mmCIF file of C-alpha atoms and ligand atoms in Angstrom:
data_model
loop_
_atom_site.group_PDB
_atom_site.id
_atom_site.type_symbol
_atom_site.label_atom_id
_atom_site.label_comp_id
_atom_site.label_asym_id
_atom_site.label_seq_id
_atom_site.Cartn_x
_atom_site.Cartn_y
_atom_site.Cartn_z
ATOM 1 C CA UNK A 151 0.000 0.000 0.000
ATOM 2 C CA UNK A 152 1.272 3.258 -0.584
ATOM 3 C CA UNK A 153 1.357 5.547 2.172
ATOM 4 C CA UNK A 154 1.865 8.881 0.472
ATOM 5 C CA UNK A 155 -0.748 8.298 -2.182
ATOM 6 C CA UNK A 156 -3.426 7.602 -0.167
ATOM 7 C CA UNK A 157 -2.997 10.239 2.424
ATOM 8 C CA UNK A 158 -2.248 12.889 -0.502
ATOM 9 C CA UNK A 159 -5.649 11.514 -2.319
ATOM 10 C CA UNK A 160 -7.690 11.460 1.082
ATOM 11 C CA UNK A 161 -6.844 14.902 1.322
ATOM 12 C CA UNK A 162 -7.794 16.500 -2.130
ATOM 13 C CA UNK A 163 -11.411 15.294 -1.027
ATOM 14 C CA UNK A 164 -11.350 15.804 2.407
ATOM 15 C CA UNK A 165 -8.976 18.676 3.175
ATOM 16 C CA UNK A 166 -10.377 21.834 5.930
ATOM 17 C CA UNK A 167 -10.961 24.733 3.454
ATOM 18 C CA UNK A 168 -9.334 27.639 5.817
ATOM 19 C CA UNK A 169 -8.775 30.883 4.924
ATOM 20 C CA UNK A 170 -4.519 30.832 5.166
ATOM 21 C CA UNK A 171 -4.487 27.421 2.605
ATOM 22 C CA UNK A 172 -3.680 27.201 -0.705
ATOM 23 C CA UNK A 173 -2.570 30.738 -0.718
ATOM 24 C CA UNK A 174 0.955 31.118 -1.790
ATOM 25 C CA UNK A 175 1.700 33.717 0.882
ATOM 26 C CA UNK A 176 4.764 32.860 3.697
ATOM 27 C CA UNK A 177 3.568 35.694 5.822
ATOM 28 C CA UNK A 178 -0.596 33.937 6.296
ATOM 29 C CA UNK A 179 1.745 30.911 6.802
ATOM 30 C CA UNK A 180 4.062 32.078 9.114
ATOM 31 C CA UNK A 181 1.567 33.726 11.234
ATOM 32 C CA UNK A 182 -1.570 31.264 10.784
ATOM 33 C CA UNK A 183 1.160 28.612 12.628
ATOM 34 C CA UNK A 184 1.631 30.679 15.147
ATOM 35 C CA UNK A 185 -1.567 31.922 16.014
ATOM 36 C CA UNK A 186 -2.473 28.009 15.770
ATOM 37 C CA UNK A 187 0.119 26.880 18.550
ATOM 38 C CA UNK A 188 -2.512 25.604 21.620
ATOM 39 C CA UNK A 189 -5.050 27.510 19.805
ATOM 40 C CA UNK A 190 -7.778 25.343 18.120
ATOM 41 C CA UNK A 191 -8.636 26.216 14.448
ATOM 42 C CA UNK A 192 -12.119 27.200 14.819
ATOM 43 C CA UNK A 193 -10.448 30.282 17.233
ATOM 44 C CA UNK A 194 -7.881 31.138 14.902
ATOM 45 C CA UNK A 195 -9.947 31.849 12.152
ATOM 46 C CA UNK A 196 -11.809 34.969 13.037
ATOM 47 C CA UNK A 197 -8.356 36.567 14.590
ATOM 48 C CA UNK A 198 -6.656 36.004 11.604
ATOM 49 C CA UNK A 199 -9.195 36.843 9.024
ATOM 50 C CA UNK A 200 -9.049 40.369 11.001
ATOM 51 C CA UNK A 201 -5.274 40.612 11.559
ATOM 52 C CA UNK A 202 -4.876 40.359 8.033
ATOM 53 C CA UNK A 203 -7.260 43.281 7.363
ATOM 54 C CA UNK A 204 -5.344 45.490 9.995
ATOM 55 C CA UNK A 205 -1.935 44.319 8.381
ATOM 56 C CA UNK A 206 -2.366 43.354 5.251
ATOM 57 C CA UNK A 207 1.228 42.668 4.904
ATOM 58 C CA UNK A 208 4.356 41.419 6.977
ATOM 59 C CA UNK A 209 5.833 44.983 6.500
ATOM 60 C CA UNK A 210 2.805 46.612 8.395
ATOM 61 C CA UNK A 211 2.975 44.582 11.432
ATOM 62 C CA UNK A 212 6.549 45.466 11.420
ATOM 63 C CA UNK A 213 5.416 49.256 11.261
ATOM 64 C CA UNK A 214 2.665 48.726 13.958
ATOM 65 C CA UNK A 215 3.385 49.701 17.715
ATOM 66 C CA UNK A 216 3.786 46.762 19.880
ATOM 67 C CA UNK A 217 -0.031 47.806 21.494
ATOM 68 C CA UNK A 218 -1.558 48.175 18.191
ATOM 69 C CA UNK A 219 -0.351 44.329 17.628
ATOM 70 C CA UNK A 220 -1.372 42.602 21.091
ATOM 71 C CA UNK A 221 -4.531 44.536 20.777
ATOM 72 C CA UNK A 222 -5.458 43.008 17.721
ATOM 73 C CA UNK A 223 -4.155 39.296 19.457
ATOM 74 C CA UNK A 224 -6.116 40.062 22.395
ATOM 75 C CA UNK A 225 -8.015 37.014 23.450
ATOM 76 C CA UNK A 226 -6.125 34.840 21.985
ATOM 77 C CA UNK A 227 -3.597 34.220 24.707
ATOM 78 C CA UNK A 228 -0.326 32.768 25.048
ATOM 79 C CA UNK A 229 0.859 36.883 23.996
ATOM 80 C CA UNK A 230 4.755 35.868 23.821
ATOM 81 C CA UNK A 231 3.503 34.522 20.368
ATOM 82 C CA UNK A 232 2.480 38.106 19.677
ATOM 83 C CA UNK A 233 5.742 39.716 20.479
ATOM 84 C CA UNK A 234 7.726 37.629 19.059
ATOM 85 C CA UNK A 235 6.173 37.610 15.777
ATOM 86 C CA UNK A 236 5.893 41.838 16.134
ATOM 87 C CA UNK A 237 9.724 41.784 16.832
ATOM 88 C CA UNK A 238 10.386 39.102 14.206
ATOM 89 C CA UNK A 239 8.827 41.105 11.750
ATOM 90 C CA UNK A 240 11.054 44.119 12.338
ATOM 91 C CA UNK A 241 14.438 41.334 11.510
ATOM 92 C CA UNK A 242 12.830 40.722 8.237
ATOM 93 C CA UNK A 243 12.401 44.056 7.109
ATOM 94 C CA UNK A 244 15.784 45.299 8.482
ATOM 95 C CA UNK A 245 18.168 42.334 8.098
ATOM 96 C CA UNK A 246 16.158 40.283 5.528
ATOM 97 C CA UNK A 247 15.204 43.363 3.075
ATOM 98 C CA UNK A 248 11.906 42.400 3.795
ATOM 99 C CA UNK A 249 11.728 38.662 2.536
ATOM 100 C CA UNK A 250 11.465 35.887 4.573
ATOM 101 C CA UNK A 251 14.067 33.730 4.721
ATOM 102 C CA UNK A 252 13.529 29.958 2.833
ATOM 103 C CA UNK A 253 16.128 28.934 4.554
ATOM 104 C CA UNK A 254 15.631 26.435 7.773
ATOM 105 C CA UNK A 255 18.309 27.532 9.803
ATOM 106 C CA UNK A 256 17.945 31.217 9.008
ATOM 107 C CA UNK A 257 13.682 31.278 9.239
ATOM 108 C CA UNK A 258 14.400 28.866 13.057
ATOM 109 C CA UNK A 259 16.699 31.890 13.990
ATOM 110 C CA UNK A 260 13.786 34.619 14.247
ATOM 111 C CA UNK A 261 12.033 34.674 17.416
ATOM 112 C CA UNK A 262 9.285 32.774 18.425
ATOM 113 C CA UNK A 263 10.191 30.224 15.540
ATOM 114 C CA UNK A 264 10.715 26.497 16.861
ATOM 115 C CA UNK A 265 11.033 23.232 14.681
ATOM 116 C CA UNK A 266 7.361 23.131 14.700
ATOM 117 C CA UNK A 267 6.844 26.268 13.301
ATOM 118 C CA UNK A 268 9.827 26.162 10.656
ATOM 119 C CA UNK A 269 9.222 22.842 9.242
ATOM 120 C CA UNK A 270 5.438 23.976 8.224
ATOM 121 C CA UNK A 271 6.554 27.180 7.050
ATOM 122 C CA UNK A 272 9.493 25.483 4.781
ATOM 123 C CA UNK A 273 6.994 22.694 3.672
ATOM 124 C CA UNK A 274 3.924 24.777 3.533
ATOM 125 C CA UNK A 275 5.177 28.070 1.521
ATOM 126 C CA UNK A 276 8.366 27.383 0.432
ATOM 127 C CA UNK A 277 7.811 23.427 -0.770
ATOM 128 C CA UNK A 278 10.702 22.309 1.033
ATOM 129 C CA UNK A 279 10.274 18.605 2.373
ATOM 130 C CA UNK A 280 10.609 18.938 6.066
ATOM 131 C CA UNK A 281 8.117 16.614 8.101
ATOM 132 C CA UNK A 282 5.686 18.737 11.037
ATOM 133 C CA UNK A 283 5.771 16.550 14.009
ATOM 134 C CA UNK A 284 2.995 17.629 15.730
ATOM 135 C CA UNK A 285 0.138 16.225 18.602
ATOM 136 C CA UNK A 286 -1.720 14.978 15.583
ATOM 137 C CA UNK A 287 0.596 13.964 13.215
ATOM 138 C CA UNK A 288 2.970 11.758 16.744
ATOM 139 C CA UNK A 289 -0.682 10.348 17.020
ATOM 140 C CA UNK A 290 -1.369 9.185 13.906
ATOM 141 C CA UNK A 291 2.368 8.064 13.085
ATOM 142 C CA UNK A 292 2.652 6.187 16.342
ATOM 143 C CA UNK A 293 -0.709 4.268 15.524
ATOM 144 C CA UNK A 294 0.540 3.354 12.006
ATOM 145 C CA UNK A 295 4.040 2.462 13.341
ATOM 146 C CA UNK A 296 2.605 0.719 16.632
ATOM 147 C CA UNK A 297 4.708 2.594 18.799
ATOM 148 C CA UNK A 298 2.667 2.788 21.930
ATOM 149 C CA UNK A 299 5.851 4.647 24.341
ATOM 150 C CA UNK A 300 6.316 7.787 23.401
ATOM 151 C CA UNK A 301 10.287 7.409 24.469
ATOM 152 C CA UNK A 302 12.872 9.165 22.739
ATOM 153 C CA UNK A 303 13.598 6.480 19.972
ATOM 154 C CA UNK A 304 9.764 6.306 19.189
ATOM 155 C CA UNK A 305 10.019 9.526 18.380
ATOM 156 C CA UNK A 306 13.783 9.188 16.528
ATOM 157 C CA UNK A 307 11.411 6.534 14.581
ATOM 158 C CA UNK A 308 8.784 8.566 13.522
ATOM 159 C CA UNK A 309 11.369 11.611 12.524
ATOM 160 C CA UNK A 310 12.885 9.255 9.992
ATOM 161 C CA UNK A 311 9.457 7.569 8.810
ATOM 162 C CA UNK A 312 8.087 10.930 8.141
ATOM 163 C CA UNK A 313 11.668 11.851 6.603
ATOM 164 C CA UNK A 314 11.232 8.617 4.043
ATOM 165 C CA UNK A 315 7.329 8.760 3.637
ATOM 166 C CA UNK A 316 7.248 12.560 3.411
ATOM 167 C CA UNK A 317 6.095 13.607 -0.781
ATOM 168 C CA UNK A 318 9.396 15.690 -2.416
ATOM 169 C CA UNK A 319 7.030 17.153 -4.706
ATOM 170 C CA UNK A 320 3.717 17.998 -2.243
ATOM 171 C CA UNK A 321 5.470 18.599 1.102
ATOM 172 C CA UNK A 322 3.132 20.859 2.270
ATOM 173 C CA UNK A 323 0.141 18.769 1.304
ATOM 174 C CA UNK A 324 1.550 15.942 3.471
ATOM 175 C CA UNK A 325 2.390 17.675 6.388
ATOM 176 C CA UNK A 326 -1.319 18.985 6.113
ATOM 177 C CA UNK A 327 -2.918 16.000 5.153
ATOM 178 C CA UNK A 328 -1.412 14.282 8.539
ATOM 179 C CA UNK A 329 -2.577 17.128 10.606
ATOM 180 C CA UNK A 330 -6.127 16.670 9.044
ATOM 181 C CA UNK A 331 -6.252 13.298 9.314
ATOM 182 C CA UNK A 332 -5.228 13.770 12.956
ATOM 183 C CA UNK A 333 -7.767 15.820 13.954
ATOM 184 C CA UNK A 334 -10.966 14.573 11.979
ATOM 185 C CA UNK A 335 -9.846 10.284 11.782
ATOM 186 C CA UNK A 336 -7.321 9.380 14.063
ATOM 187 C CA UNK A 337 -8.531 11.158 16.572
ATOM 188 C CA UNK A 338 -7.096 10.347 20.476
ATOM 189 C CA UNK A 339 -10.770 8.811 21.330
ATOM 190 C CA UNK A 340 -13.103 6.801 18.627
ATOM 191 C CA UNK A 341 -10.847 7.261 15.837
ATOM 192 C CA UNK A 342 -12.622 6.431 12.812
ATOM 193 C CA UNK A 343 -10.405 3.554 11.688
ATOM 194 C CA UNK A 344 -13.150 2.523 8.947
ATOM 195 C CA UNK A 345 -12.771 5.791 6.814
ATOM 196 C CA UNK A 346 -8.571 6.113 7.203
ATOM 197 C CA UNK A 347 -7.175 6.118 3.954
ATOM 198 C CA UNK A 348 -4.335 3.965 5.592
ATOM 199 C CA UNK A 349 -5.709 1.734 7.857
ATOM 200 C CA UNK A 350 -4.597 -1.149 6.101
ATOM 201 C CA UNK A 351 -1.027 -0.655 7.103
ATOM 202 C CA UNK A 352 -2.260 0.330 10.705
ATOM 203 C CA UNK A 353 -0.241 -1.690 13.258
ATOM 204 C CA UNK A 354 -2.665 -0.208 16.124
ATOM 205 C CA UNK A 355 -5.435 -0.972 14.312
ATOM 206 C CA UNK A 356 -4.008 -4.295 13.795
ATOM 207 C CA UNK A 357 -3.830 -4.829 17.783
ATOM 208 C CA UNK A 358 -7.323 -4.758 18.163
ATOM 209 C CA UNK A 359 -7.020 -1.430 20.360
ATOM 210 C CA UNK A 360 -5.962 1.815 18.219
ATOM 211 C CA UNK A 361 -6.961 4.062 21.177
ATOM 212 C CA UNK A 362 -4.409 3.161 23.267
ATOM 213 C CA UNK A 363 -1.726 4.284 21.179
ATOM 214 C CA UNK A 364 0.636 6.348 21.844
ATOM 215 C CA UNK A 365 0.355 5.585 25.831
ATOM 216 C CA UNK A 366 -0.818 9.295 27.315
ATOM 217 C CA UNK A 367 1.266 10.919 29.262
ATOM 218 C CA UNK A 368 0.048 11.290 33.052
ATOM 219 C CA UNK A 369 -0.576 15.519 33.024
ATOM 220 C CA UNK A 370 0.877 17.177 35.998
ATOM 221 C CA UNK A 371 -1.283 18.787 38.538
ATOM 222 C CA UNK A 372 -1.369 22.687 38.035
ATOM 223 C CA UNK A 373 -1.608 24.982 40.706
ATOM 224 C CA UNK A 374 -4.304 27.362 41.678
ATOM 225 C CA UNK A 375 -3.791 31.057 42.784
ATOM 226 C CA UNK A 376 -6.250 33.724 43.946
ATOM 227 C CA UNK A 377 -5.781 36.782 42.832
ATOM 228 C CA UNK A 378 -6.903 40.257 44.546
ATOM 229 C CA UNK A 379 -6.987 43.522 42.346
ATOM 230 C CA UNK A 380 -7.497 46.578 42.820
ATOM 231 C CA UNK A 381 -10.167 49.047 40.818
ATOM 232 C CA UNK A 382 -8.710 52.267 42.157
ATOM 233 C CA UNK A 383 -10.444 55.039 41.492
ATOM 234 C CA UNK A 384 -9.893 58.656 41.181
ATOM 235 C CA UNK A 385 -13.115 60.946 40.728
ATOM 236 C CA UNK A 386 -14.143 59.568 37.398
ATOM 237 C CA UNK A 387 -10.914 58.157 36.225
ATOM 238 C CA UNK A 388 -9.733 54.447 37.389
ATOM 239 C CA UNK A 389 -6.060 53.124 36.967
ATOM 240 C CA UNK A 390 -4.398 50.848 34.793
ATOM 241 C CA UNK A 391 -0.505 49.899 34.229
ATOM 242 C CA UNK A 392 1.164 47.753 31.787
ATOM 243 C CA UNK A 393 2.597 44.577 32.569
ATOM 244 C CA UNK A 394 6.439 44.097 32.161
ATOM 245 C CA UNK A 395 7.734 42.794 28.585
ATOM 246 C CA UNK A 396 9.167 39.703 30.558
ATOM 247 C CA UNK A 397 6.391 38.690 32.761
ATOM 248 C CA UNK A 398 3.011 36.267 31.816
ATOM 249 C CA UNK A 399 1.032 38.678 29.656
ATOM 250 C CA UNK A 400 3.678 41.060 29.216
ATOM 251 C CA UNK A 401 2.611 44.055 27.391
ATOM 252 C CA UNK A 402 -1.579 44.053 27.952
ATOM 253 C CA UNK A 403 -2.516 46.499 30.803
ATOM 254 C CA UNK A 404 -3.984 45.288 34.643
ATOM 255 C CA UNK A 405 -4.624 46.263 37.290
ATOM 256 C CA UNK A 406 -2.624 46.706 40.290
ATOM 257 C CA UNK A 407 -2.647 43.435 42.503
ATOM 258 C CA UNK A 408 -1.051 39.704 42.839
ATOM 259 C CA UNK A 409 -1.014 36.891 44.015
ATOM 260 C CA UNK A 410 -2.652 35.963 47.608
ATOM 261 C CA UNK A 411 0.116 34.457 50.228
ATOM 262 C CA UNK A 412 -0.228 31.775 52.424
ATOM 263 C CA UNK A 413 -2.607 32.939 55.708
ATOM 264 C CA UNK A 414 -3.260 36.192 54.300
ATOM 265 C CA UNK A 415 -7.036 37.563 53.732
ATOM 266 C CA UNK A 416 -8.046 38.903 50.009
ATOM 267 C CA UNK A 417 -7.519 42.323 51.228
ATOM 268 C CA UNK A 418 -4.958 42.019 53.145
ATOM 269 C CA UNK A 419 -2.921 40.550 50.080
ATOM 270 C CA UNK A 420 -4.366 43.677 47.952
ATOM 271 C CA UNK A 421 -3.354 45.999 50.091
ATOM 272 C CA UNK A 422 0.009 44.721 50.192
ATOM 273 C CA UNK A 423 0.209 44.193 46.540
ATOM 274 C CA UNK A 424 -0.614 47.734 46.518
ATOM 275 C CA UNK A 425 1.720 48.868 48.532
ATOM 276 C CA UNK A 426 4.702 47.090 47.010
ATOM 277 C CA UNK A 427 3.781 48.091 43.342
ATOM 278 C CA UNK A 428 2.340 51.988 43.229
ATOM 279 C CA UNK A 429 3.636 53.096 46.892
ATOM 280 C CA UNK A 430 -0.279 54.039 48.174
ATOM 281 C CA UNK A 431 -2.335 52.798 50.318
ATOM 282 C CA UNK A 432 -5.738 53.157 49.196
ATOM 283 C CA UNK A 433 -9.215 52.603 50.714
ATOM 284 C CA UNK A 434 -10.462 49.334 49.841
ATOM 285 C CA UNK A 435 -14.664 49.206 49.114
ATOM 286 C CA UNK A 436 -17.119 46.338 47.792
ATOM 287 C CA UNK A 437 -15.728 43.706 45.960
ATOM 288 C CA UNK A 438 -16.655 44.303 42.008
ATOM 289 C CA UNK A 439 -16.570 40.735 41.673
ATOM 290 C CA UNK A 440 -14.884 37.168 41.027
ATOM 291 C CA UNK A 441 -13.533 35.410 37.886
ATOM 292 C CA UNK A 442 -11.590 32.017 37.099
ATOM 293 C CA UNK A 443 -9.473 31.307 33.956
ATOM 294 C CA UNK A 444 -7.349 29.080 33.249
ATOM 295 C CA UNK A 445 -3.684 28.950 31.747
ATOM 296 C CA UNK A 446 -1.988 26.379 30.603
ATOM 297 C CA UNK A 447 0.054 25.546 33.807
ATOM 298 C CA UNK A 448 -1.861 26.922 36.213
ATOM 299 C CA UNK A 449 -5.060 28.695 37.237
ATOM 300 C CA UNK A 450 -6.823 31.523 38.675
ATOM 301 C CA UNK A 451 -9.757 32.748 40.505
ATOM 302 C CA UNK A 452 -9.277 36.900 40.186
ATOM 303 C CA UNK A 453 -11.064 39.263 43.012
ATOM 304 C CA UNK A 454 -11.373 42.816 41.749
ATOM 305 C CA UNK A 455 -12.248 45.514 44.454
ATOM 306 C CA UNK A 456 -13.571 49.119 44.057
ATOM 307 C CA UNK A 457 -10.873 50.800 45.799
ATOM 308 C CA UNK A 458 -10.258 54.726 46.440
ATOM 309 C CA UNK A 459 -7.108 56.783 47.102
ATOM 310 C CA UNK A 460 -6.365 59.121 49.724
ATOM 311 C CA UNK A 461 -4.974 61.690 48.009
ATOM 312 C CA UNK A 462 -1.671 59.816 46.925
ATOM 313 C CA UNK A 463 -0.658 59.323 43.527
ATOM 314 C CA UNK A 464 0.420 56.039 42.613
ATOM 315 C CA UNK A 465 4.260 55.529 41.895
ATOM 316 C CA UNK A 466 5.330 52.705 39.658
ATOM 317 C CA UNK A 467 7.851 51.477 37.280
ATOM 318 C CA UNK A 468 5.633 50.891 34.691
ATOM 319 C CA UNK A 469 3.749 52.526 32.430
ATOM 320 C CA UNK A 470 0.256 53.728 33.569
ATOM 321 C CA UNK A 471 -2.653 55.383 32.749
ATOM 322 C CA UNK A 472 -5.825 57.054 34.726
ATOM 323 C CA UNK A 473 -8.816 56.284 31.943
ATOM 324 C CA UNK A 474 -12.809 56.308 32.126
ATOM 325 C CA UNK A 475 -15.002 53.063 31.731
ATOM 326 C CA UNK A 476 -15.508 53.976 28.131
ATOM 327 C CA UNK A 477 -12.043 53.828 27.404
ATOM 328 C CA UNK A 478 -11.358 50.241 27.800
ATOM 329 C CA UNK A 479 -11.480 49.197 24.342
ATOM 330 C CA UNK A 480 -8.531 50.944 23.043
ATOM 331 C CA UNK A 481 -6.089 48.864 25.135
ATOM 332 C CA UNK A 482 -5.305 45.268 25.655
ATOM 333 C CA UNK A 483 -6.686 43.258 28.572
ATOM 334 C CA UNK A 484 -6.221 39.777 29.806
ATOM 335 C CA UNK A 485 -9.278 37.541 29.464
ATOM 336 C CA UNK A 486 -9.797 37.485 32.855
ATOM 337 C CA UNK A 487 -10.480 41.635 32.885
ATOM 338 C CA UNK A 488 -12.937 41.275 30.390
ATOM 339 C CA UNK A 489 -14.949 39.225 32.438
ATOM 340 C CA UNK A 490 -14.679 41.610 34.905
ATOM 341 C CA UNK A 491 -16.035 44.342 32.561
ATOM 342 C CA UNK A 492 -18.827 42.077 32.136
ATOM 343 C CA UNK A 493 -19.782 42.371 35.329
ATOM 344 C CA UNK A 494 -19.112 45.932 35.766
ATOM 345 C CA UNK A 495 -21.310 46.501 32.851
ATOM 346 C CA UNK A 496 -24.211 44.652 34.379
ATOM 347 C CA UNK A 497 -23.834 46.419 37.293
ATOM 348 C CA UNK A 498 -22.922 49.531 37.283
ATOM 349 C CA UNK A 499 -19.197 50.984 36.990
ATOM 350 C CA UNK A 500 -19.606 52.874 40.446
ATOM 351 C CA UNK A 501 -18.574 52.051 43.478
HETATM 352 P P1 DGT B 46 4.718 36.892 41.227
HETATM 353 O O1 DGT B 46 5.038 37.069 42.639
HETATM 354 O O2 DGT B 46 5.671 37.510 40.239
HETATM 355 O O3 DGT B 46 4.395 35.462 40.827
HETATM 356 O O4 DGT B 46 3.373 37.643 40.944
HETATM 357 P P2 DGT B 46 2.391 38.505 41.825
HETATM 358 O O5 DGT B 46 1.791 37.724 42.926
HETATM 359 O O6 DGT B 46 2.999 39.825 42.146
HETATM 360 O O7 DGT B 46 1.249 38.840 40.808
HETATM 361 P P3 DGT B 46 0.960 38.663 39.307
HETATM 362 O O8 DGT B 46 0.445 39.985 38.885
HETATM 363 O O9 DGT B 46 2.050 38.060 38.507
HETATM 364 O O10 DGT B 46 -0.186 37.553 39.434
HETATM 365 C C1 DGT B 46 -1.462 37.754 39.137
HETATM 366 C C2 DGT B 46 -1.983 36.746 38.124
HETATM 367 O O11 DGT B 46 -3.249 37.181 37.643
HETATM 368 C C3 DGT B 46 -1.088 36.680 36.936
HETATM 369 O O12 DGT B 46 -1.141 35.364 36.442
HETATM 370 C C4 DGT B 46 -1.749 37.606 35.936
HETATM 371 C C5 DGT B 46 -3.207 37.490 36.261
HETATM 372 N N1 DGT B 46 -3.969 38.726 35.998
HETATM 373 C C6 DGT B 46 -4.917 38.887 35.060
HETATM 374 N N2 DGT B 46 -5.424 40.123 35.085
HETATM 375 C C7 DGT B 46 -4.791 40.773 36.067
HETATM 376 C C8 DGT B 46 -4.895 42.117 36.594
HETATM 377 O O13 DGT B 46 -5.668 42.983 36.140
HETATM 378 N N3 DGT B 46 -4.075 42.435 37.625
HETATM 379 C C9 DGT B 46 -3.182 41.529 38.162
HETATM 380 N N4 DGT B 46 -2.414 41.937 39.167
HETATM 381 N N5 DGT B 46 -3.066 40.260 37.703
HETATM 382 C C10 DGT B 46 -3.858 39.896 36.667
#
């Protein structure tokens, strides 16, 4: 049976029609990859049809500020991706004259690019045959090669398979084609062995028990935090700061606050967290309200309070702004703020 063949053929009639395929353009490429790292596709969509409007080419992200950019990515998380891409798009224009680079080695240099990202960019837009390996396409490979431990030479194994198997003419197609398959076939539950273009050669299959390939991986626990933030208000005007470059949403505004310590009360941590970043001590009112999201490592529950200052101006390192309800829109929040304005909105932005 021939692998290739029937996995390039499966896809011509079953492929995803999304709006960054079969568009010979490096920059959709580049960025639909990266807005598609732990995002699914069905979110990616929408953000990239309208990051594409905004900057219609790589040259005018590289001309955006870096708030113009994560406010266009906000929502979508994981921001680093955001940054990255901004800054990599400044190296293109100014070391690259503005062409991105077909080469592996040079295209892996630029941040935010990883193996992942620069073997689907090669394949994808530049037809170079480089195999993905990602969740989907390990899956599928380790069911066909009946490699159930996921052990480095599993995945040595699959690396050269892919290598081998991998179409010199249709690289990109390939690559897709296993992702597709991946996520609509050989899916980690009930894959649909009956309709798999190469379930013939399936060694899982073959075993009676397909599911159970590759073994999963027992998921670490991931901590949970509560969170108390402050609303601090001044007349009409409330503040905000922006978080540091380095830190976990680096670059979208907050407000002041952290993380609650061991034995401490929700207020007393505000207060503190308060204290140590803007050098006030404010009065704290009514609770606005509570939130949870969820990261990838770890969790939150987030309790914003209406809080008041004394006359003190807040000191910090970072930048800040005092701005009115109405002026939310026009700068980037984490998720977990815009549930907050939810609430507010329901409710009433007063204290
Ligand atoms: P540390 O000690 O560096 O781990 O961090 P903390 O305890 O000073 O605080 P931070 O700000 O890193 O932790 C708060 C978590 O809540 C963090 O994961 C970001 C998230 N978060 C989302 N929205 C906001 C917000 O408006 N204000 C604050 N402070 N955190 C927010």
């Amino acid at each position: 049976m021939l692998f290739k063949e029937n996995i390039l053929s499966w896809y011509e009639t079953h492929k995803r029609i999304l709006p960054f395929r079969d568009i010979q353009n490096p920059y959709y490429t580049w960025l639909s990859e990266i807005m598609l790292q732990q995002t699914q596709v069905d979110t990616v969509i929408p953000y990239f049809e309208k990051w594409i409007k905004t900057f219609p080419t790589l040259n005018d992200v590289a001309l955006a500020s870096q708030h113009d950019v994560l406010k266009q990515w906000e929502g979508l998380g994981y921001y680093s991706r955001c940054r990255n891409f901004h800054k990599a798009a400044h190296i293109v224009m100014n070391e690259h004259d503005g062409i991105i680079p077909s080469n592996y080695d040079k295209f892996l240099s630029l941040p935010g690019v990883g193996p992942y990202t620069a073997a689907a960019v090669m394949s994808i837009a530049f037809n170079k045959p480089i195999p993905t390996i990602d969740g989907n396409i390990r899956r599928v490979t380790s069911r066909i090669l009946g490699r159930k431990k996921m052990r480095q030479n599993a995945q040595a194994r699959i690396k050269n398979y892919l290598q081998i198997e991998i179409d010199p003419l249709r690289p990109g197609d390939f690559n897709q084609a296993l992702m597709d398959l991946g996520s609509s076939i050989c899916t980690p539950t009930k894959p649909k062995c009956n309709q798999c273009p190469v379930n013939e050669i399936c060694i899982a299959l073959g075993s009676g028990n397909p599911e159970s390939y590759p073994e999963k991986m027992k998921k670490k626990k991931s901590p949970h935090y509560n969170v108390a933030a402050g609303l601090i208000w001044d007349r009409d005007k409330f503040f905000i700061q922006k978080r540091s470059e380095k830190s976990l949403l680096g670059g979208l505004w907050e407000f002041p606050g952290g993380k609650v310590e061991k034995g401490e009360s929700l207020k007393m941590a505000l207060k503190r967290e308060i204290f140590e970043e803007c050098k006030i001590k404010p009065t704290i009112h009514r609770k606005v309200g509570v939130v949870k999201h969820v990261f990838s490592h770890f969790s939150i529950e987030m309790n914003l309070f209406h809080c008041s200052i004394n006359g003190e101006k807040p000191k910090t390192d970072l930048p800040s702004q005092w701005i009115k309800p109405n002026e939310i829109a026009q700068y980037p929040f984490p998720a977990a703020n815009h549930k907050l304005f939810k609430i507010l909105d329901q409710d009433g932005w007063n204290i």
